[in-house]
Short mmCIF file of C-alpha atoms and ligand atoms in Angstrom, two decimals:
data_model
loop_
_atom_site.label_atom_id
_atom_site.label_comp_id
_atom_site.label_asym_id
_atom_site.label_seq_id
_atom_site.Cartn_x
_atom_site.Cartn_y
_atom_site.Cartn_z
CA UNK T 25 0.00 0.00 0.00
CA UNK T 26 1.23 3.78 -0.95
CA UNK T 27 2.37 5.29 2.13
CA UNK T 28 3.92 8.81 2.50
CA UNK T 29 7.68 9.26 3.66
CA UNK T 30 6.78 9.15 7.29
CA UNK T 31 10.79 11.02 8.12
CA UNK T 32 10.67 12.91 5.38
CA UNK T 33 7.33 14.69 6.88
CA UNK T 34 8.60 15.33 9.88
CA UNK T 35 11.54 16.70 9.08
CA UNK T 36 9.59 19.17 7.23
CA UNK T 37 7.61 20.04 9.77
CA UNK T 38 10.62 20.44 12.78
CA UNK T 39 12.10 22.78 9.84
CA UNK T 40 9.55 24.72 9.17
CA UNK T 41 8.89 25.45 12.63
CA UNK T 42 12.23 26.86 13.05
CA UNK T 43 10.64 29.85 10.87
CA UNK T 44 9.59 31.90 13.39
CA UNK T 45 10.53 29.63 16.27
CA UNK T 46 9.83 31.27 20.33
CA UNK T 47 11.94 30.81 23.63
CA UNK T 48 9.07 28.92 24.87
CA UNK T 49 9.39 26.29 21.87
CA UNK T 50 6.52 27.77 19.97
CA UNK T 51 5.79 29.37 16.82
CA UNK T 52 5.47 33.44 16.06
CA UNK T 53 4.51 33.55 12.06
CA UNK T 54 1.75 35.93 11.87
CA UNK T 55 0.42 36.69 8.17
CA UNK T 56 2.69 38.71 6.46
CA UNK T 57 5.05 39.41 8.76
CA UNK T 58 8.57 39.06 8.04
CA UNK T 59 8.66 35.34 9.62
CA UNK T 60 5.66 34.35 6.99
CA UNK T 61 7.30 35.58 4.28
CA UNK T 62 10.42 33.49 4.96
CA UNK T 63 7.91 30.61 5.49
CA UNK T 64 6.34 30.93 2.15
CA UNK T 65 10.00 31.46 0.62
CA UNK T 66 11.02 28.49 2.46
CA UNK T 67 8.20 26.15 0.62
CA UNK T 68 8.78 27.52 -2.61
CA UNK T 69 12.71 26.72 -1.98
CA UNK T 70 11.42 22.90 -1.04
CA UNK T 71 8.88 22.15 -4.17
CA UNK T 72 11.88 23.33 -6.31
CA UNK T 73 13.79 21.07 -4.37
CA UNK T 74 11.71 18.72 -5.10
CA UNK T 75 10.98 19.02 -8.66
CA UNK T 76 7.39 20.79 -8.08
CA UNK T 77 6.19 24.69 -9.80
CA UNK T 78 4.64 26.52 -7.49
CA UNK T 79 2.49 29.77 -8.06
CA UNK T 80 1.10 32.55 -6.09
CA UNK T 81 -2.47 34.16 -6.86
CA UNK T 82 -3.13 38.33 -6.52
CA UNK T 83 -4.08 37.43 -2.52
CA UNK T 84 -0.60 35.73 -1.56
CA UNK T 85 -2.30 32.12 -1.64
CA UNK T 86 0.63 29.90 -2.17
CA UNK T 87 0.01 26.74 -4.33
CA UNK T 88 3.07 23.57 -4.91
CA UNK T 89 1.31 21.54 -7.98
CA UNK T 90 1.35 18.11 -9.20
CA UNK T 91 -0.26 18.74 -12.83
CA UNK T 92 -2.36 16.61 -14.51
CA UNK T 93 -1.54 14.58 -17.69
CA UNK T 94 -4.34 16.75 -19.18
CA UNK T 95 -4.02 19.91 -19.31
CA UNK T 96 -7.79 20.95 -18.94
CA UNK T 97 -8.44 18.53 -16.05
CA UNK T 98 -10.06 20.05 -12.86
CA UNK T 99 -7.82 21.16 -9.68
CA UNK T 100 -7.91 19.26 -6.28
CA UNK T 101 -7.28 21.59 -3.84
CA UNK T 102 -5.35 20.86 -0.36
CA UNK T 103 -3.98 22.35 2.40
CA UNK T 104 -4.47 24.90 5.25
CA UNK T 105 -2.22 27.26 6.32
CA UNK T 106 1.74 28.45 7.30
CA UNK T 107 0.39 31.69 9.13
CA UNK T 108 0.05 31.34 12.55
CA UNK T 109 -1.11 33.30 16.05
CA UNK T 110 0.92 35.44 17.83
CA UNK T 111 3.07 32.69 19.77
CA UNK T 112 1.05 29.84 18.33
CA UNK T 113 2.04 26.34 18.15
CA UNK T 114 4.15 23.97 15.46
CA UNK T 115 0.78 22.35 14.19
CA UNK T 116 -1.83 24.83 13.55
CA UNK T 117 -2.33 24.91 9.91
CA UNK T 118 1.46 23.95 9.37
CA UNK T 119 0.64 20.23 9.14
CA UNK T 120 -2.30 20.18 6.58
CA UNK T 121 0.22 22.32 4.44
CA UNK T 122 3.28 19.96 4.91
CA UNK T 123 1.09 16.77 5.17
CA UNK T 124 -0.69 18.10 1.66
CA UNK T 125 3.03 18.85 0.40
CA UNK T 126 4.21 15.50 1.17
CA UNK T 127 0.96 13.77 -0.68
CA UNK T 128 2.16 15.51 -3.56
CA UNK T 129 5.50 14.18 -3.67
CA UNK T 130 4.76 10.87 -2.28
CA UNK T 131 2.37 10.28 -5.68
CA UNK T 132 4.96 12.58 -8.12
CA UNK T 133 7.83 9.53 -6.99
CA UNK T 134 5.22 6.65 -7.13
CA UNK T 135 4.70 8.00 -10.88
CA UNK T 136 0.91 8.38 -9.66
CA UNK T 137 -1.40 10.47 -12.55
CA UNK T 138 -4.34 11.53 -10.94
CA UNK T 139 -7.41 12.90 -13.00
CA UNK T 140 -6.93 16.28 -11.38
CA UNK T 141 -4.40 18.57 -10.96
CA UNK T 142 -3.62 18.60 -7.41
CA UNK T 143 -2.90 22.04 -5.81
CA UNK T 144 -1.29 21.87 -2.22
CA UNK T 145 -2.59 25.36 -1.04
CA UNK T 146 -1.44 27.28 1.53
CA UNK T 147 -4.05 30.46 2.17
CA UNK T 148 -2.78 33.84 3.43
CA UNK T 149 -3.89 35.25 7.30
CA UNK T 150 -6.22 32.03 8.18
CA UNK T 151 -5.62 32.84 11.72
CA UNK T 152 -7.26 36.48 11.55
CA UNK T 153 -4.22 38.69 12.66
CA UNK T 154 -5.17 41.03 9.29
CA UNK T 155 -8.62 39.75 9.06
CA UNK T 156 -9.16 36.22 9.15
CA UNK T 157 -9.46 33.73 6.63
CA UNK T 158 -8.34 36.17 4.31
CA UNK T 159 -6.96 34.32 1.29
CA UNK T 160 -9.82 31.54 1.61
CA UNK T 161 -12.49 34.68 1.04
CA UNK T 162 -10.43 35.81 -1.85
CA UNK T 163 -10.28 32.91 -3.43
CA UNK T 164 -14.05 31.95 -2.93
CA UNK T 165 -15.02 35.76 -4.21
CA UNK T 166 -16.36 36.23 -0.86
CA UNK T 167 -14.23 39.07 0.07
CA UNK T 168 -15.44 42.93 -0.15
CA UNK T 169 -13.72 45.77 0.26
CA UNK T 170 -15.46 47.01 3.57
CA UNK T 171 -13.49 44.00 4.99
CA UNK T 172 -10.36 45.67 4.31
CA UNK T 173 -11.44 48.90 5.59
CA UNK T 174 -11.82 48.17 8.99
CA UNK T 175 -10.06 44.92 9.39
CA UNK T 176 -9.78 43.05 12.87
CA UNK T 177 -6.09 43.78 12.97
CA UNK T 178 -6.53 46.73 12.06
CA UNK T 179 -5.69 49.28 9.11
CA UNK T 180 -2.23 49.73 9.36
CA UNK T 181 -1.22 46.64 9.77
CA UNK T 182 -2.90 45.26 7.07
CA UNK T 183 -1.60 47.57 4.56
CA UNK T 184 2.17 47.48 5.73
CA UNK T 185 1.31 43.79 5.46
CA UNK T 186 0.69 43.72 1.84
CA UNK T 187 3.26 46.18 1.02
CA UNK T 188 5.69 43.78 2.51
CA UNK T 189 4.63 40.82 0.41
CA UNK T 190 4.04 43.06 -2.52
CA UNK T 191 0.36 42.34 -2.78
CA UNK T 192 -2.66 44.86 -3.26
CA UNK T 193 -6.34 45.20 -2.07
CA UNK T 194 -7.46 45.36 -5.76
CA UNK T 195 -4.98 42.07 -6.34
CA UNK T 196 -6.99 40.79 -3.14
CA UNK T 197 -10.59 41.66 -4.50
CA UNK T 198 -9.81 40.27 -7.62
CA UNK T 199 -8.44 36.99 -6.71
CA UNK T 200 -11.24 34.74 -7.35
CA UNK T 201 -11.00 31.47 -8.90
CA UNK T 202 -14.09 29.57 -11.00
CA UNK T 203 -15.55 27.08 -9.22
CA UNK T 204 -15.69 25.26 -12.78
CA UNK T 205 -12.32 24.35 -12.57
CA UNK T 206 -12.24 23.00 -8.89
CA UNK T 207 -12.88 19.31 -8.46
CA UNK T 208 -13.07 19.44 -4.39
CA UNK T 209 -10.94 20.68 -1.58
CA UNK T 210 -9.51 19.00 1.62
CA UNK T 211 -7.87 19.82 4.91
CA UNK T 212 -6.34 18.12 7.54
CA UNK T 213 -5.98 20.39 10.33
CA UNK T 214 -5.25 19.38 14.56
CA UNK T 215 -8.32 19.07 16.53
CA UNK T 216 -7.50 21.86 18.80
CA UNK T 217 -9.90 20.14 21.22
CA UNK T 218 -9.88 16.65 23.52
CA UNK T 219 -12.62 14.39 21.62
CA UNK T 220 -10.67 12.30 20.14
CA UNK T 221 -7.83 11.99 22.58
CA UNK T 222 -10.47 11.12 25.13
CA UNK T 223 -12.10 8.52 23.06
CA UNK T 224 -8.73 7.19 21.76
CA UNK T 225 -9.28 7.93 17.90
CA UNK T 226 -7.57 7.88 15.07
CA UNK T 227 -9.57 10.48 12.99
CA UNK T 228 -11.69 13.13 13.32
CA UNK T 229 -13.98 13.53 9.99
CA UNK T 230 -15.53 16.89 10.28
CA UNK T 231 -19.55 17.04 8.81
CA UNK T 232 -20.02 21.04 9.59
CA UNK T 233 -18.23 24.26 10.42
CA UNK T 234 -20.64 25.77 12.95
CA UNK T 235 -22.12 28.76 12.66
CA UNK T 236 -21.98 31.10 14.63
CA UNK T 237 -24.73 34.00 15.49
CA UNK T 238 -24.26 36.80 17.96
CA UNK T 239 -26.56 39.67 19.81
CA UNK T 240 -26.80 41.87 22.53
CA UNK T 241 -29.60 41.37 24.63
CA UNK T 242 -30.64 44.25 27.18
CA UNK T 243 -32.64 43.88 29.59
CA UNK T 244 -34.27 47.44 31.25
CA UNK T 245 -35.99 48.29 34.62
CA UNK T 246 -35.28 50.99 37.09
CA UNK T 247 -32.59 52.31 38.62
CA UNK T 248 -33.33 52.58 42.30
CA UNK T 249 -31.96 52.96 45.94
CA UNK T 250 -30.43 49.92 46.85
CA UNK T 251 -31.37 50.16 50.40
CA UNK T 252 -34.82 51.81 50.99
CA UNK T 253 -36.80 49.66 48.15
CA UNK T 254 -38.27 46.56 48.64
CA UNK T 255 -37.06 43.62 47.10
CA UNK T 256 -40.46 43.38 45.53
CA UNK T 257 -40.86 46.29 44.72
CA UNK T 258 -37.58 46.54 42.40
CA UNK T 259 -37.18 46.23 38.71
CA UNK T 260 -33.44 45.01 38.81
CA UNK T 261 -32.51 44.64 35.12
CA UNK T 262 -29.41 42.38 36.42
CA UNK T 263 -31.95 39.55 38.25
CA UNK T 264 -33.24 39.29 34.67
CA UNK T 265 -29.62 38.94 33.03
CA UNK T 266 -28.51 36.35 35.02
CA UNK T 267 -31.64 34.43 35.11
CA UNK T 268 -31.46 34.51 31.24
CA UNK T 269 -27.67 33.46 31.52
CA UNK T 270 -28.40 30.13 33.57
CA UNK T 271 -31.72 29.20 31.95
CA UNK T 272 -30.46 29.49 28.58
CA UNK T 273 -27.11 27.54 29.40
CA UNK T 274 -29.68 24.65 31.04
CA UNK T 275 -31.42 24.69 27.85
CA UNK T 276 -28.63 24.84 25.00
CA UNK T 277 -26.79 22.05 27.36
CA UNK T 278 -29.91 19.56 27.62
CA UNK T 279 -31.76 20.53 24.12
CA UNK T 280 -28.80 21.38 21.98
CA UNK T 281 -26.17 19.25 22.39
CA UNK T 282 -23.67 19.86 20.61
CA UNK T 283 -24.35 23.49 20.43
CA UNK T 284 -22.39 25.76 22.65
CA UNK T 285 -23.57 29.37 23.71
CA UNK T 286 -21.65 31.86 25.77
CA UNK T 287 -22.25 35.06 27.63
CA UNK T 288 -19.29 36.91 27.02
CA UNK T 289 -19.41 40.55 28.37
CA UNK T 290 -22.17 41.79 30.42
CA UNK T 291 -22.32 45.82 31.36
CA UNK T 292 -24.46 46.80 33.81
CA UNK T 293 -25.75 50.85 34.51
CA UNK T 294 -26.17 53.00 36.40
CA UNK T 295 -23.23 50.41 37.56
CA UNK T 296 -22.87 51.39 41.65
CA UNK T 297 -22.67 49.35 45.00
CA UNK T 298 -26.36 51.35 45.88
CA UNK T 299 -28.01 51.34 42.98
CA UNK T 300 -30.35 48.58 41.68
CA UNK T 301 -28.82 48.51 37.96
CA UNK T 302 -31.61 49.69 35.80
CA UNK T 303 -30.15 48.45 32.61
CA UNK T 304 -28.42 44.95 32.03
CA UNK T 305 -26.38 44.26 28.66
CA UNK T 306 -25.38 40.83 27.85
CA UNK T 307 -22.96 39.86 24.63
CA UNK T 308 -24.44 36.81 23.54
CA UNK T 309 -22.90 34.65 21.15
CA UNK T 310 -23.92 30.66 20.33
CA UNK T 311 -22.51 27.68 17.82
CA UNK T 312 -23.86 24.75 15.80
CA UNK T 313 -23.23 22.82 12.95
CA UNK T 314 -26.86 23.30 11.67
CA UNK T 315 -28.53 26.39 10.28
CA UNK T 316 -31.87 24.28 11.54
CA UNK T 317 -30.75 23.94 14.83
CA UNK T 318 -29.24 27.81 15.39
CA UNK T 319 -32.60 28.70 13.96
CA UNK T 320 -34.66 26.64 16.77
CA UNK T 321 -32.04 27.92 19.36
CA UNK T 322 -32.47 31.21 18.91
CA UNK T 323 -36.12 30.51 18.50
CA UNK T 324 -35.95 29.21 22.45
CA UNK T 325 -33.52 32.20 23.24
CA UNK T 326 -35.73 34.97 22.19
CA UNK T 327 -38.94 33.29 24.04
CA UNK T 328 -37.39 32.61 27.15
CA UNK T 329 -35.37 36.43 27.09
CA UNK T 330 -38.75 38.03 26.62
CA UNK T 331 -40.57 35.19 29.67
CA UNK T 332 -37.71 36.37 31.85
CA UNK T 333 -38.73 39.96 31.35
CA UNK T 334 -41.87 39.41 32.36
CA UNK T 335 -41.29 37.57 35.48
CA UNK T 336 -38.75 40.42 36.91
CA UNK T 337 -40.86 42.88 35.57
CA UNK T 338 -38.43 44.13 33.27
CA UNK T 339 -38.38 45.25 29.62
CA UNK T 340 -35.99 43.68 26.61
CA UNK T 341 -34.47 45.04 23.93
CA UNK T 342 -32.60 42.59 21.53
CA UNK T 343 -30.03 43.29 18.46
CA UNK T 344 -28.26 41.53 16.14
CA UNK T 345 -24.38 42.04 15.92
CA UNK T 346 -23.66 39.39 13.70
CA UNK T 347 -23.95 36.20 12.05
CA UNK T 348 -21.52 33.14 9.89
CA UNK T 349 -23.67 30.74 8.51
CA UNK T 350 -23.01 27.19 9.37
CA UNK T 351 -20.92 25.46 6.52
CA UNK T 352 -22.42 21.86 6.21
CA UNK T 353 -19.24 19.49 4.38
CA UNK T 354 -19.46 17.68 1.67
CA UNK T 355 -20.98 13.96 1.63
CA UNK T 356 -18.89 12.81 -0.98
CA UNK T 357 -15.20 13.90 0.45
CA UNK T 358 -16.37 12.71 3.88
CA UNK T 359 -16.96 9.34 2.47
CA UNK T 360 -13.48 9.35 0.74
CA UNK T 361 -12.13 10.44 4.31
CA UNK T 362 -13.76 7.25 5.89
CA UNK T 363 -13.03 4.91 3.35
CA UNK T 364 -9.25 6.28 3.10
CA UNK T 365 -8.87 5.83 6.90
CA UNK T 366 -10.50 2.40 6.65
CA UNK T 367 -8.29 1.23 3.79
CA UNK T 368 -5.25 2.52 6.94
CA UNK T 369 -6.90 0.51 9.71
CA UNK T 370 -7.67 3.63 11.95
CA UNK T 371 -10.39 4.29 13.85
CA UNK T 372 -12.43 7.74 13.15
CA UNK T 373 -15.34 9.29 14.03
CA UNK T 374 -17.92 11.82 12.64
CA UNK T 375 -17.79 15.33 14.41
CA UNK T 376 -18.39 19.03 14.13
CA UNK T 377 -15.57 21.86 14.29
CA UNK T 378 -16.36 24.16 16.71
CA UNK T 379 -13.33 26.62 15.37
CA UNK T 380 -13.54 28.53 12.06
CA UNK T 381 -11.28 26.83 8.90
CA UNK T 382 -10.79 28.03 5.60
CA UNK T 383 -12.53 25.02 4.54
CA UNK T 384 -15.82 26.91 5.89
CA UNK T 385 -14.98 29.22 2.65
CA UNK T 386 -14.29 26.29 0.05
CA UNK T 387 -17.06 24.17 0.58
CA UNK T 388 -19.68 27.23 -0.21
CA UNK T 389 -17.73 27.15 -4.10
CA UNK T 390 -16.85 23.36 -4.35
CA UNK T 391 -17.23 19.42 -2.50
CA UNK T 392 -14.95 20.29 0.49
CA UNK T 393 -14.62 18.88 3.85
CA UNK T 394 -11.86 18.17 6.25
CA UNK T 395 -10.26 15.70 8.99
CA UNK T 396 -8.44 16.50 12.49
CA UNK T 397 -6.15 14.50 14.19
CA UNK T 398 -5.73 14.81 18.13
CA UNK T 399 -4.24 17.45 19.58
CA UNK T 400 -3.00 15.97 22.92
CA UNK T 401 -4.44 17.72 26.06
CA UNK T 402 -6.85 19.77 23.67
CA UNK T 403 -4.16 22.92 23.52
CA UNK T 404 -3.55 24.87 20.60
CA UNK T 405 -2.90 28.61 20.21
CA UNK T 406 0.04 28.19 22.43
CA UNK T 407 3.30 27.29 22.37
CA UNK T 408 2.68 23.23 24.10
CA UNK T 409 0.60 22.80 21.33
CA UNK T 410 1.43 19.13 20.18
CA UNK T 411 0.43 16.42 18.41
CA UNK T 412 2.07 13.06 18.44
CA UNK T 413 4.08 11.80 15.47
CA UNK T 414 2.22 9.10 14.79
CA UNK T 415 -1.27 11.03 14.47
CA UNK T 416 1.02 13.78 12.30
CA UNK T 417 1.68 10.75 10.00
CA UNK T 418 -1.89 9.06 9.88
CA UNK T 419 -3.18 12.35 9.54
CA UNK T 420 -1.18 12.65 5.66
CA UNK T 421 -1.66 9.26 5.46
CA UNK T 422 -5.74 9.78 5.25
CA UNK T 423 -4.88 12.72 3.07
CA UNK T 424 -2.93 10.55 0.64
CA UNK T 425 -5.63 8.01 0.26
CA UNK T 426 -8.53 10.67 -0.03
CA UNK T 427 -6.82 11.83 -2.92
CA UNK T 428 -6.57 8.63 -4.37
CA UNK T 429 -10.15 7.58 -3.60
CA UNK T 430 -11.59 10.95 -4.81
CA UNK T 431 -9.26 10.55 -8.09
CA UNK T 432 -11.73 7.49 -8.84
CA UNK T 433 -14.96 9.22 -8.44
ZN1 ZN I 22 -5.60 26.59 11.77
#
């Protein structure tokens, strides 16, 4: 059976996370910085090394090919990406690049001709320090140009960014690629959780990027002295917040599972030791892999919000701040995952990624879907991020024989 050069892989990996490497033994390669650029020039060094062309489009996304014999076949895309978070970890992103790279060159020696040309893709600022999931966006058409005028990183950086890797916000707007000549895309990406460590298994096959939908809820009643009205007679706009903060965590946890929801900033006003707070504002954000299943959560959320109101005698005011759809994967690639890890003799399991991926972006323009392997104790964004070399090498293993098994559909 075709196996990938397990040494070979990670030696890739240890060097490319010298680029960049931090006292503590992690990795500082944020997009665009100088450390990312000598990443990218680093992989474009090894795919000449190896015999490969490489190619970068007008928003920085880095591509190592394996052509086709025919020149008009369709590209398989795959990869993740070599950016990383401010003192990140060795894995994040860098191994669905490498393991993709090493795919590649495992089929180029085994004089392997696929149907497709395969593209091992590494996308510009995944991890949001410009503005997150960047080159995916591009590349999907996705992107507009009030993105880039207020980006999460913020202006500056952004710009000094492209300057640096002599790219351009019209290069970046006008970076997107027809669908028509996709054939699918995969990642392989760490977990960046415990599931799979816990249950002791091989592979992760992801079915959904969650969504992810966000409001401020604010709850209003009267301000009033905290010491000379009655408990009953008070309209305490904080009794309602926090009754809507448990309830709704009791009722995501035993009707939702495995949606998630979070409370993540509450402000209360007139905001003083002796004053009942007469106004209550709560940042609420929640997850799930199913558009149907956000829809009947926040269907529950807004009913029991407004019940709550009532019973603390309080008024509600609710607004949206913002919402990512959830990004169902495709059917077909997750059945070339499963049978590819079968055909290895490792264990997987179906799940949902509760982080955002590029692959959120691909699979809204073409079949896409993607596979973790553990990452052991669940850390990630941090230097101790780690994932055993074994998992590392099943991990490009499955992504070999996906590629394969997708190459006969
Ligand atoms: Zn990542």
């Amino acid at each position: 059976m075709l196996t990938i050069n397990t040494e070979r892989l990670l030696r890739l990996l240890d060097n490319l996370a010298e680029i960049g490497a931090t006292a503590a033994g992690g990795v500082s390669r944020p997009a665009l910085s100088e450390a990312d650029m000598k990443a990218r020039a680093w992989l474009k060094e090894q795919a000449e090394f190896y015999g490969l062309n490489y190619r970068e489009d007008s928003a920085g996304n880095l591509s190592v090919i394996l052509p086709a014999e025919d020149a008009n076949a369709k590209t398989l895309l795959v990869g993740s990406h070599l950016d990383t978070v401010p003192n990140g970890g060795r894995y994040d992103g860098a191994l669905g690049v490498l393991a993709a790279f090493e795919a590649l060159l495992t089929l180029k020696e085994a004089y392997r001709k696929l149907p497709y040309h395969l593209e091992c893709i590494s996308f510009t600022d995944e991890e949001g320090t410009l503005v997150g999931l960047l080159g995916s966006s591009a590349l999907c058409g996705t992107l507009t140009a009030e993105d880039l005028t207020a980006p999460r990183g913020g202006r500056e950086r952004l710009l000094a960014g492209l300057k640096r890797a002599n790219l351009t916000e019209e290069g970046l707007l006008n970076a997107h690629r027809d669908p028509a000549t996709l054939a699918a895309f995969l990642e392989l990406h760490i977990e960046q959780g415990t599931r799979l460590e816990e249950a002791n298994i091989d592979i992760g096959v992801v079915t959904s990027i969650v969504g992810i939908r966000s409001y401020w809820i604010e709850y209003l009643g009267d301000a009033a002295h905290a010491g000379t009205t009655p408990m009953d007679k008070r309209a305490d706009a904080f009794w309602g917040a926090a009754a809507f903060t448990q309830q709704a965590r009791d009722m995501v946890m035993e009707r939702f599972y495995p949606g998630v929801i979070n409370i993540g900033a509450v402000e209360l006003a007139p905001g003083a030791f002796n004053i009942v707070p007469a106004r209550a504002r709560l940042a609420l954000e929640f997850r799930h892999g199913s558009e149907t299943e956000l829809n009947a959560m926040w269907a529950e959320l807004q009913s029991l919000a407004r019940d709550i109101a009532q019973v603390y005698n309080l008024s509600v005011q609710i607004t949206h701040s913002g919402s990512i759809p959830a990004a169902p994967l495709n059917d077909g690639v997750i059945a070339a995952i499963e049978h590819a890890a079968d055909t290895l003799g490792l264990s997987h399991t179906r799940l949902m990624s509760f982080a955002g991926h590029d692959t959120q972006n691909l699979s809204r323009i073409t079949p896409a879907a993607m596979l973790f392997v553990p990452s052991v104790g669940g850390i990630s964004h941090n230097p101790r991020e780690y994932t055993r070399a074994r998992d590392v090498v099943n991990g490009a293993n499955v992504v070999l024989h996906t590629l394969l098994k997708l190459a006969q559909a």
